[in-house]
Coordinates of C-alpha atoms and ligand atoms in Angstrom, one line a residue:
X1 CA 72.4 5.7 -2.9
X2 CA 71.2 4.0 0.6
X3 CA 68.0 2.6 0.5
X4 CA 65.4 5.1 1.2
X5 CA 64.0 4.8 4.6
X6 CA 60.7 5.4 5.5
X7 CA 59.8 8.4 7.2
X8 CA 60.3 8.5 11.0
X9 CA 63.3 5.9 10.4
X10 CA 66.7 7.4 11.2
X11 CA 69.9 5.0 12.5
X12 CA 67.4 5.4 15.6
X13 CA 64.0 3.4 15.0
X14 CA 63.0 0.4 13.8
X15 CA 60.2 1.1 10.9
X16 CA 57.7 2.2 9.9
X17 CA 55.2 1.6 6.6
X18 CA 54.7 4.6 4.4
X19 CA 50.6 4.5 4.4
X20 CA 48.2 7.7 4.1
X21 CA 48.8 9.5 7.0
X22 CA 48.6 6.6 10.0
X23 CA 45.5 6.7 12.6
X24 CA 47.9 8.6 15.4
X25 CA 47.2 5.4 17.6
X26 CA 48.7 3.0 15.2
X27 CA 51.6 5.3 15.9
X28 CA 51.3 5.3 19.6
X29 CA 50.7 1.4 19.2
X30 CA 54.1 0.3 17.8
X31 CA 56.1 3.0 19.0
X32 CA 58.1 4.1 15.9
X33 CA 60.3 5.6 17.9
X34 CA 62.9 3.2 19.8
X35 CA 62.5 3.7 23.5
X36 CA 65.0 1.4 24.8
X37 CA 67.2 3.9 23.8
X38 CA 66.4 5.2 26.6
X39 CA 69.0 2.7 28.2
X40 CA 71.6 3.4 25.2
X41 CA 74.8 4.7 28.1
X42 CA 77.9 5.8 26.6
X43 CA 81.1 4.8 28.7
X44 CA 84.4 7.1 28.9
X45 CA 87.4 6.8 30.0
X46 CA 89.4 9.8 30.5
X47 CA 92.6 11.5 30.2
X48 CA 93.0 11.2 26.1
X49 CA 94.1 14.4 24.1
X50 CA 92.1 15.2 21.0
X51 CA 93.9 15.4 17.7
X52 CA 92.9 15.2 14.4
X53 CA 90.0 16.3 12.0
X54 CA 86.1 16.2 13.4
X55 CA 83.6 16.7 10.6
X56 CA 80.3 18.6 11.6
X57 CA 77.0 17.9 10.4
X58 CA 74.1 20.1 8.9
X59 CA 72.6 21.9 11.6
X60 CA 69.8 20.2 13.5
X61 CA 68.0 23.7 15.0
X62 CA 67.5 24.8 10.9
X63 CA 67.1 21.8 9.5
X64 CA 63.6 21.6 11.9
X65 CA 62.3 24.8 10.5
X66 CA 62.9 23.9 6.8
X67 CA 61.3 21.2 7.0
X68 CA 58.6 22.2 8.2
X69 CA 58.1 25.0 5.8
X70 CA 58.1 22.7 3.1
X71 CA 54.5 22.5 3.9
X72 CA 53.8 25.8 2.5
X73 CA 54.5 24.4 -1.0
X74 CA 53.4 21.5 -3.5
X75 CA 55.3 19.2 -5.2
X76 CA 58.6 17.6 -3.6
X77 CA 61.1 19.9 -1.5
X78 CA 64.5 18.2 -1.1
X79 CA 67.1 19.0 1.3
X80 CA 70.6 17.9 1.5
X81 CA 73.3 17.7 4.5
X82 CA 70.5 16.9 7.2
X83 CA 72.1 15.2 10.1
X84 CA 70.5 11.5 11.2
X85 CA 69.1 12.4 13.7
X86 CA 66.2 11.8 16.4
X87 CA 64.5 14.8 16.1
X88 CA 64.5 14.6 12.2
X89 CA 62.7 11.2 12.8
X90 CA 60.4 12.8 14.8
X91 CA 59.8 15.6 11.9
X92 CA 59.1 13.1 9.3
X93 CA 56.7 11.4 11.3
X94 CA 55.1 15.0 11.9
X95 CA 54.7 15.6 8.2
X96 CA 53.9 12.5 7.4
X97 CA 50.8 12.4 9.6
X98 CA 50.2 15.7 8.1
X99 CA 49.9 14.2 4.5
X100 CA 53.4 14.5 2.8
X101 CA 55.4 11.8 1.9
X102 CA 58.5 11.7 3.1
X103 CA 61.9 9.8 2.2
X104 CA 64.4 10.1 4.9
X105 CA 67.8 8.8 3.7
X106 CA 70.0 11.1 5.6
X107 CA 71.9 13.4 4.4
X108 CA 69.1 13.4 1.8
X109 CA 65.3 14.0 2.9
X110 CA 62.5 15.0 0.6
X111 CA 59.5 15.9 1.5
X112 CA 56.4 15.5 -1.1
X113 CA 52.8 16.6 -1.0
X114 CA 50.4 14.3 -1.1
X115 CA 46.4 14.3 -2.0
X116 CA 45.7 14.4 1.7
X117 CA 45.7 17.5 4.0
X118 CA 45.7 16.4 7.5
X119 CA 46.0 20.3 9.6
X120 CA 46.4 18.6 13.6
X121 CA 49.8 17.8 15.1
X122 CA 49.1 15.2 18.0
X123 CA 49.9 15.8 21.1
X124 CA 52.2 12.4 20.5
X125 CA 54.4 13.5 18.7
X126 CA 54.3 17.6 19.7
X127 CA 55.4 16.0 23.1
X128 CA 58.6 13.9 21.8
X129 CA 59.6 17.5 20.0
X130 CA 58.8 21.3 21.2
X131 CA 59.4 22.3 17.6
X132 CA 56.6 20.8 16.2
X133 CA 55.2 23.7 17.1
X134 CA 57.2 24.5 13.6
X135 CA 54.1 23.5 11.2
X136 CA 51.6 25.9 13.0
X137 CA 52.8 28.9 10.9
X138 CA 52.9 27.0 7.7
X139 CA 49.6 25.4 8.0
X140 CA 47.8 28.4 9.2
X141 CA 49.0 30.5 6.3
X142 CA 48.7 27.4 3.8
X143 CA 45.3 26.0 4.7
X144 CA 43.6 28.3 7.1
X145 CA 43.4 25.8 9.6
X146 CA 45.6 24.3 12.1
X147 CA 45.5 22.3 15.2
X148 CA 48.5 21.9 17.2
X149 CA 49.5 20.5 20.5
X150 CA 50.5 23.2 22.9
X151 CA 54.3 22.2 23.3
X152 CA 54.0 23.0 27.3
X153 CA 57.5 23.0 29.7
X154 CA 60.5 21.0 29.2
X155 CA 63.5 20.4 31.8
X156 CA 65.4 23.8 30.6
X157 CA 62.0 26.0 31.2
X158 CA 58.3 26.8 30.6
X159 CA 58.9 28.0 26.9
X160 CA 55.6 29.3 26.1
X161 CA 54.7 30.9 22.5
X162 CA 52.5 33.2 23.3
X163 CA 54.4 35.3 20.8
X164 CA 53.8 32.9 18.1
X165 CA 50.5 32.8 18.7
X166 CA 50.2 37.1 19.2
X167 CA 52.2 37.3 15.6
X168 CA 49.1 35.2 14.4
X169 CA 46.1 36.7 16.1
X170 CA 47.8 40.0 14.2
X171 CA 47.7 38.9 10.8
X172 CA 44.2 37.6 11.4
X173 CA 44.1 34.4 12.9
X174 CA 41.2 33.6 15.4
X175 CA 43.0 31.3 17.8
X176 CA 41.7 29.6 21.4
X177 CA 43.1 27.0 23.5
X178 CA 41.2 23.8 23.4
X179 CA 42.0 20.7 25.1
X180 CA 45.8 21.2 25.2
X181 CA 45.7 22.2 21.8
X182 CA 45.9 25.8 19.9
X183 CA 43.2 26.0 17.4
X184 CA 43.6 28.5 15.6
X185 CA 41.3 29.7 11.7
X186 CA 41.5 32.1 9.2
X187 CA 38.5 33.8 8.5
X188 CA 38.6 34.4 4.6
X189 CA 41.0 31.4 4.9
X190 CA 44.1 34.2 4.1
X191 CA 46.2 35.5 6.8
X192 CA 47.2 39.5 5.8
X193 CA 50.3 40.9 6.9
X194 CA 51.1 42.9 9.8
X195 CA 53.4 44.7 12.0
X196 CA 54.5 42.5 14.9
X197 CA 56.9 43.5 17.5
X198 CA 58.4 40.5 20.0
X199 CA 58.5 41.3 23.6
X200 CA 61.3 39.1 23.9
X201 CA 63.7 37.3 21.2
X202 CA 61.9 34.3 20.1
X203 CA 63.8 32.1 17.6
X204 CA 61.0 29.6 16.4
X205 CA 58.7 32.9 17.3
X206 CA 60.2 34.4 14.2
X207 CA 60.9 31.7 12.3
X208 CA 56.9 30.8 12.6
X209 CA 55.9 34.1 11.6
X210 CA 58.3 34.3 8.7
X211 CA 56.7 31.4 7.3
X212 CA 53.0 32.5 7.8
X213 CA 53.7 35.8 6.1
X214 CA 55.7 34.3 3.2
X215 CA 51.9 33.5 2.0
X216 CA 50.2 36.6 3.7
X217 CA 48.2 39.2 1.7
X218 CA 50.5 42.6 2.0
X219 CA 53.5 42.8 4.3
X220 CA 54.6 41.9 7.3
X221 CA 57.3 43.5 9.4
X222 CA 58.9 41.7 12.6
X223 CA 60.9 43.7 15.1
X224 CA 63.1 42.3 17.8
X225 CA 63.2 39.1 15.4
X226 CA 66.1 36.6 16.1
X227 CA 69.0 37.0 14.4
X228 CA 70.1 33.4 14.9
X229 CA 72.2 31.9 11.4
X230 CA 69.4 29.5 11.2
X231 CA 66.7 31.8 11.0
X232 CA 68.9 33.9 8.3
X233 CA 68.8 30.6 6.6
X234 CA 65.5 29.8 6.6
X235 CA 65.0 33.5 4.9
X236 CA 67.5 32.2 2.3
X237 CA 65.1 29.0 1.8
X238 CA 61.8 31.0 1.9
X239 CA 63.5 33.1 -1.1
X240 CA 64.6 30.4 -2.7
X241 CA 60.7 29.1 -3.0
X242 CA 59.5 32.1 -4.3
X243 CA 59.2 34.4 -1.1
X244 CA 60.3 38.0 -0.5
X245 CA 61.8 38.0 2.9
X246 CA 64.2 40.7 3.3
X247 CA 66.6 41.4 6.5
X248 CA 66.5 37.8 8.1
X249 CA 69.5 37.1 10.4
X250 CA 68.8 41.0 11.4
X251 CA 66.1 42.1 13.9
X252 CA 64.0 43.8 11.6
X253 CA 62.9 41.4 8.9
X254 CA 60.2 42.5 5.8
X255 CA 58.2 39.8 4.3
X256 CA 56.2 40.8 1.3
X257 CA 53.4 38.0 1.3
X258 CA 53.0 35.6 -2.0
X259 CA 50.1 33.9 -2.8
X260 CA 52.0 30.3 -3.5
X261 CA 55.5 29.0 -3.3
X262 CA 57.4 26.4 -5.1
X263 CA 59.1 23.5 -3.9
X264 CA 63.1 23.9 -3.4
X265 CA 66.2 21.8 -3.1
X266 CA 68.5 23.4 -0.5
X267 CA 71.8 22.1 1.1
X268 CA 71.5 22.9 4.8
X269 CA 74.0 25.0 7.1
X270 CA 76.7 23.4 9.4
X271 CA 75.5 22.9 12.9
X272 CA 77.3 26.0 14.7
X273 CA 76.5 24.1 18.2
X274 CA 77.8 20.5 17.2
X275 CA 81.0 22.6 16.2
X276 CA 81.1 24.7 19.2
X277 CA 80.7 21.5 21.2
X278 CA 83.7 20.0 19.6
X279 CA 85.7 23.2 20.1
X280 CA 85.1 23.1 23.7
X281 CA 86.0 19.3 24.0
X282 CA 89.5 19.6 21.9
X283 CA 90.2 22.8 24.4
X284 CA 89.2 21.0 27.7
X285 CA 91.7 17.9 26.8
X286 CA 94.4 19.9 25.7
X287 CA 94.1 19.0 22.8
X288 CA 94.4 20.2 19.0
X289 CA 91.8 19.8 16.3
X290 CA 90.6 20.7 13.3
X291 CA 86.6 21.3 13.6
X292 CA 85.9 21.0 9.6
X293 CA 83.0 22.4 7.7
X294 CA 82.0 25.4 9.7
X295 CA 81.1 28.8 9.4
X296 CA 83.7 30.7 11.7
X297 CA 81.1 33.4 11.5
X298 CA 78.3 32.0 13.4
X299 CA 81.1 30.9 15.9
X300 CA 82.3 34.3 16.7
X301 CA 81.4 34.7 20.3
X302 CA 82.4 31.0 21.0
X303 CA 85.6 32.1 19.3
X304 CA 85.7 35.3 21.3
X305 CA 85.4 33.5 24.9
X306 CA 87.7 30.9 24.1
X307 CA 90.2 32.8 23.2
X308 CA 90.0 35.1 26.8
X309 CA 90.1 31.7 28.2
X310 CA 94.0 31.5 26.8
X311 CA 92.5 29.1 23.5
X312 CA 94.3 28.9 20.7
X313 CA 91.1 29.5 18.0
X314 CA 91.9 29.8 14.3
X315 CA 90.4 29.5 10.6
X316 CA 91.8 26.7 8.7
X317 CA 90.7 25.4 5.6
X318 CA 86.9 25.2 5.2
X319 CA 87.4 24.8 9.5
X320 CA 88.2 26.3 13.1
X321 CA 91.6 24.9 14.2
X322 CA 91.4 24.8 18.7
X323 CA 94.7 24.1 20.0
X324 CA 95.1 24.7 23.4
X325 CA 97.6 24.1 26.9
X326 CA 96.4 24.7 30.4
X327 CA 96.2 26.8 32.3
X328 CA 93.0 27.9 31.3
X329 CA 91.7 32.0 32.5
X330 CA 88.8 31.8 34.7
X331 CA 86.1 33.6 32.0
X332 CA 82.7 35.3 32.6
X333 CA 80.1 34.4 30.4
X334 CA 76.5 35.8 30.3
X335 CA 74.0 33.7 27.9
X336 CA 72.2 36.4 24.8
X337 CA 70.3 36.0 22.0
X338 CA 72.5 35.7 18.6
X339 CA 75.0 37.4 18.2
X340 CA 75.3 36.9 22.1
X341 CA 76.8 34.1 23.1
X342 CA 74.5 30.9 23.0
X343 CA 73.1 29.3 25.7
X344 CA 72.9 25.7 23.8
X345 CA 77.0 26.2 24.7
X346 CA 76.3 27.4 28.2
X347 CA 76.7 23.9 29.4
X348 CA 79.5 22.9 27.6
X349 CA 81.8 25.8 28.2
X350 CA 81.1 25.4 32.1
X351 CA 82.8 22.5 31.8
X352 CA 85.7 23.9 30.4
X353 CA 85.6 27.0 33.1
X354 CA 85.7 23.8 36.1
X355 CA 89.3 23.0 34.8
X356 CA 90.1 27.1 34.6
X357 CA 92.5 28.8 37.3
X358 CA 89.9 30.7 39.2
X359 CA 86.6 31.8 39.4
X360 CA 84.3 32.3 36.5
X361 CA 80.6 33.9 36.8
X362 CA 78.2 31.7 34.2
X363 CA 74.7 33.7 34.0
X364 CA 72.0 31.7 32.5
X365 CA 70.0 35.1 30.8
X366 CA 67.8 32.8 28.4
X367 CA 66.4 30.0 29.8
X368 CA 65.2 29.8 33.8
X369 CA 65.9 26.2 35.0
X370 CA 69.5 25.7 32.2
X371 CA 71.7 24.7 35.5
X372 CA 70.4 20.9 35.5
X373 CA 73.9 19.8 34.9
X374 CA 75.7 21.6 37.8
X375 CA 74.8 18.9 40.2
X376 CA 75.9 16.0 38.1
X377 CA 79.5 18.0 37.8
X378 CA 79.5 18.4 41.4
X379 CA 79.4 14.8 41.7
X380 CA 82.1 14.6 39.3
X381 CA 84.5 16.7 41.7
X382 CA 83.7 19.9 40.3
X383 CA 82.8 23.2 42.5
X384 CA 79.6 25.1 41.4
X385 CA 77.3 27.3 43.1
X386 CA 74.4 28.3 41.5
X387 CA 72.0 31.3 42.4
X388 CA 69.2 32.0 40.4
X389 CA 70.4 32.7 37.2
X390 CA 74.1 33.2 37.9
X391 CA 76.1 29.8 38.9
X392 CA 80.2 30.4 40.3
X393 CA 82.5 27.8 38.9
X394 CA 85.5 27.6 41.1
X395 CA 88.6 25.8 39.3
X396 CA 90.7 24.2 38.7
X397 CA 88.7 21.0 39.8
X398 CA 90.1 17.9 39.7
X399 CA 87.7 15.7 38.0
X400 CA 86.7 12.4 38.7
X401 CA 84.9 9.7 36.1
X402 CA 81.3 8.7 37.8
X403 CA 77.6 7.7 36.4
X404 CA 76.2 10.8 36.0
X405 CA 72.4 11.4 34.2
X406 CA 71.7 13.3 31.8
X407 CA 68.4 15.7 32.1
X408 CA 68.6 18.0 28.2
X409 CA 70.6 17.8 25.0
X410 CA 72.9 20.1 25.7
X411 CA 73.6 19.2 29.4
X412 CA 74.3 15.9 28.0
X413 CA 77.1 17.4 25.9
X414 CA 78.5 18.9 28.6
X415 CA 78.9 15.6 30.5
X416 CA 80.4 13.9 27.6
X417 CA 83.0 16.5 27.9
X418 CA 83.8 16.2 31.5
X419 CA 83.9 12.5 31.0
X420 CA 87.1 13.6 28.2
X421 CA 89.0 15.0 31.0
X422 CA 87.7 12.9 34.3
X423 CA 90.2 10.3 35.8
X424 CA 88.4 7.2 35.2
X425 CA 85.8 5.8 33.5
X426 CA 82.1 7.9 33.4
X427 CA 78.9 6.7 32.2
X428 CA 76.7 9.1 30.6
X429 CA 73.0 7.7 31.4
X430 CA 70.1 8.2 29.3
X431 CA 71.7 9.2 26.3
X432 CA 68.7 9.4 23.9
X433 CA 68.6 13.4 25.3
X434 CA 72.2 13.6 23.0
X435 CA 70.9 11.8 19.7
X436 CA 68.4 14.3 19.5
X437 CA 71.1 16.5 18.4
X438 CA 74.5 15.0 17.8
X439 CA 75.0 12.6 15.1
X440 CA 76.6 9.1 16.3
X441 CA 78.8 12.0 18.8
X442 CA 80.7 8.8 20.0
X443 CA 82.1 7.7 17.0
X444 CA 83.1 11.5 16.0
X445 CA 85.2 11.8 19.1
X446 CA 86.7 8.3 19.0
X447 CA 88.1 9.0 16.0
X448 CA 90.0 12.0 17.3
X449 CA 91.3 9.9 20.2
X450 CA 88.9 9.8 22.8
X451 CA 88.0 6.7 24.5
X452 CA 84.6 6.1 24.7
X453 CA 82.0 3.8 23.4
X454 CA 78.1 3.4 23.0
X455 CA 76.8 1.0 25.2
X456 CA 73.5 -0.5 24.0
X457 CA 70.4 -1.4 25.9
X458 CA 71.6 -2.0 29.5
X459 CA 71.1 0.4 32.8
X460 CA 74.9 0.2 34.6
X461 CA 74.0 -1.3 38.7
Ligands
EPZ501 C1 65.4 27.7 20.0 O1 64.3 27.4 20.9 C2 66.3 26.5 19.8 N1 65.5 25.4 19.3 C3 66.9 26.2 21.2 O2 67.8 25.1 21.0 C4 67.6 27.4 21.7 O3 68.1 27.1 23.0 C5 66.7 28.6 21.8 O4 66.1 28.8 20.5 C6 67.5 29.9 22.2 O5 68.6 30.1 21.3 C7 65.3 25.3 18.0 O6 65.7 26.1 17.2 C8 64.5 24.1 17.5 P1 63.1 30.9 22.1 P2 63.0 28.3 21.0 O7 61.7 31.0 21.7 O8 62.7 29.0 19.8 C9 60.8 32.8 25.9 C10 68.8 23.0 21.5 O9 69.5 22.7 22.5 N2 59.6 32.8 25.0 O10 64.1 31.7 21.4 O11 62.0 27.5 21.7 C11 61.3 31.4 26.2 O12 60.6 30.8 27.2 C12 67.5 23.8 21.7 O13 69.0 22.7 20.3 C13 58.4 33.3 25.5 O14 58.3 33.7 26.7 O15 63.5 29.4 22.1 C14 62.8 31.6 26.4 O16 62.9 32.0 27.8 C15 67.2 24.0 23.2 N3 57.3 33.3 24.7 C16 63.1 32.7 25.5 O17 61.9 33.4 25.2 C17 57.4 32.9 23.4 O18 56.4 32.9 22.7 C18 63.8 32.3 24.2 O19 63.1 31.2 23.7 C19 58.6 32.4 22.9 C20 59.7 32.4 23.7

């Protein structure tokens, strides 16, 4: 058993001491979390064939919800196959100025109440991590009380949550906007259930409201919910502490409120976008790999437009075998909510459609700013015109290696991936963007051939 870090402390940060919930500028003051990786590059040299067995780890976009709902329960909450990274630092430091103790020692991380109840998320940490805004519906429905940093924009788009907050107001929150902060109260302290339709699909939108109704008084029904895996599995988890949440992973999910929950150990679901990434990566180099420990269910429409693109995409084993030759079909893909196809793979599979025999039409339906990475491709050689939400990628391009910069977490991926099949050497720049969500991603494809390496705390010329 590794030493158990403290909270906040993945492969990532240097530490921190587990106190009563730190004074947020003792926080600020030593920085917990590692800037200089900041000037972490990774450096690739292209033109190697993937082969061999990738591992995926527990999925980063539900490991953020359940840990956050562990605040609606006492007692210690455990969670197994939680990947190391970033953002779970970022988590634990979230809970951990919110009271709980909490041991990270990935792939383990518990989570234990403590005697003090701090209800504010600081605008520190909200602002390393949009889904902090994750404890508002546990907090709410478990003290009343909550005080949360409004997440505001990020690079991919504005990403309000005024549906989070319109689920609330229904079930009886009283919530104003104060400082930068929603502050939201529960007259009578209890939330009660409601009917709540979302104007648009809202992942962490539903995955909010689920929580806060697990402890409402009555029911609560949410239609036009996300049907996203992780939110299925966070309906699995909620059940698991005691909840009655019926229909999650469909969009129409019942939650018959509780008035307490218990603590739960729960292993955590593959990460269908880690997978997906490393799908796209063994296709675009040629290449043929065994993506192990998915779910080729949550994969389907990744699957689906691989396959039209002339990819060899099979089940194997407790795994997705890709094995694939050029040339690639040009393929049109329009981004949807689950089970459309995802646009945390938008990125990557443009890359893939660069090196295609054609034309392919990406449209960007979710996000309104997800082309960041088209420019950095263009520099790499390829040929992409964006406008508005639709880009044309013209193949096959003949790419080149280059320092590009990476803007999001998935854009990074994508660059990563055109570094694979570049003639050169590439430099990814800024690479803490991709350890927010892909666990040590340059060891993972080294050992399936690739040629590329981390390199630590220097900016290239
Ligand atoms: C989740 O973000 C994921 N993050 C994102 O993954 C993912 O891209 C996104 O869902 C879509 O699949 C986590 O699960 C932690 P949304 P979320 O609310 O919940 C608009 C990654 O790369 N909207 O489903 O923040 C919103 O602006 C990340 O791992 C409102 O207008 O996304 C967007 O256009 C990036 N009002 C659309 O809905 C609201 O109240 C979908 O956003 C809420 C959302």
């Amino acid at each position: 058993m590794p030493a158990t870090r403290p909270p906040g402390q993945t492969g990532y940060e240097s530490g921190v001491a587990r106190a009563s919930p730190p004074k947020i500028t003792d926080l600020a003051g030593r920085r917990p979390l590692r800037y200089d990786a900041q000037v972490d590059s990774i450096r690739i040299v292209g033109g190697k064939r993937l082969e061999g067995t990738v591992p995926v780890s527990g999925a980063k976009n539900a490991a953020l919800p359940l840990l956050c709902a562990s605040l609606l329960s006492d007692g210690e909450s455990t969670f197994r196959n939680v990947p190391d990274l970033r953002d779970i630092g970022t988590t634990a430091l979230l809970l951990q100025h919110l009271g709980r103790t909490v041991d990270v020692a990935t792939p383990v991380v518990s989570v234990r109440a403590g005697a003090a109840v701090v209800t504010e998320a600081p605008y520190e940490l909200v602002r390393r991590m949009r889904a902090s805004v994750l404890v508002l519906g546990p907090l709410v429905a478990r003290y009343g009380r909550a005080r949360v940093s409004l997440p505001g924009g990020c690079a991919i788009g504005d990403r309000p949550i005024d549906q989070h907050l319109k689920g609330l107001t229904a079930m009886g929150a009283e919530i104003s906007l104060d400082h930068g902060y929603v502050d939201a109260r529960v007259p009578g302290g209890k939330l009660r259930g409601a009917d709540i339709h979302f104007d648009m699909v809202t992942v962490t939108g539903t995955e909010n409201l689920m929580c806060a109704a697990a402890l409402a008084k009555g029911r609560t029904t949410l239609t036009n919910a996300a049907c996203e895996p992780e939110v299925e599995e966070l309906g699995r988890v909620l059940n698991k502490m005691g909840a009655s949440v019926e229909g999650a992973g469909t969009d129409t999910i019942v939650i018959e409120g509780r008035s307490e929950l218990h603590p739960v150990d729960h292993a955590i679901i593959p990460d269908r976008i880690e997978a997906g990434t490393f799908m796209v990566a063994a296709a675009a180099t040629g290449g043929d790999v065994l993506v192990d420990g998915v779910t080729l269910e949550h994969l389907k429409p990744v699957a689906q437009k691989l396959r039209q693109a002339g990819i060899g995409v099979e089940r194997e084993g407790r795994g997705v075998r890709v094995i694939a030759k050029r040339p690639f079909i040009p393929t049109d893909v329009t981004t949807a909510p689950h089970p459309g196809f995802p646009t945390d793979m938008q990125a990557q599979f443009m890359v893939l459609m660069c090196l295609a025999e054609g034309r392919s039409v990406i449209t960007e339906m979710i996000f309104e700013n997800r082309f960041m990475h088209v420019s950095e491709l263009n520099r790499m050689g390829a040929h992409i015109e964006v406008d508005g939400r639709s880009a044309a990628v013209h193949g096959a391009a003949r790419l080149q290696g280059a320092s590009v910069m990476a803007t999001d977490l998935r854009a990074s991926a994508s660059l990563v991936i055109a570094g694979l099949v570049a003639e050169g050497e590439t430099r990814v720049l800024r690479v803490y963007h991709i350890d927010r969500g892909y666990e040590r991603i340059e060891r993972k494809l080294a050992a399936i051939g690739a040629d590329i390496t981390r390199i630590k705390g220097e900016d290239p010329p």
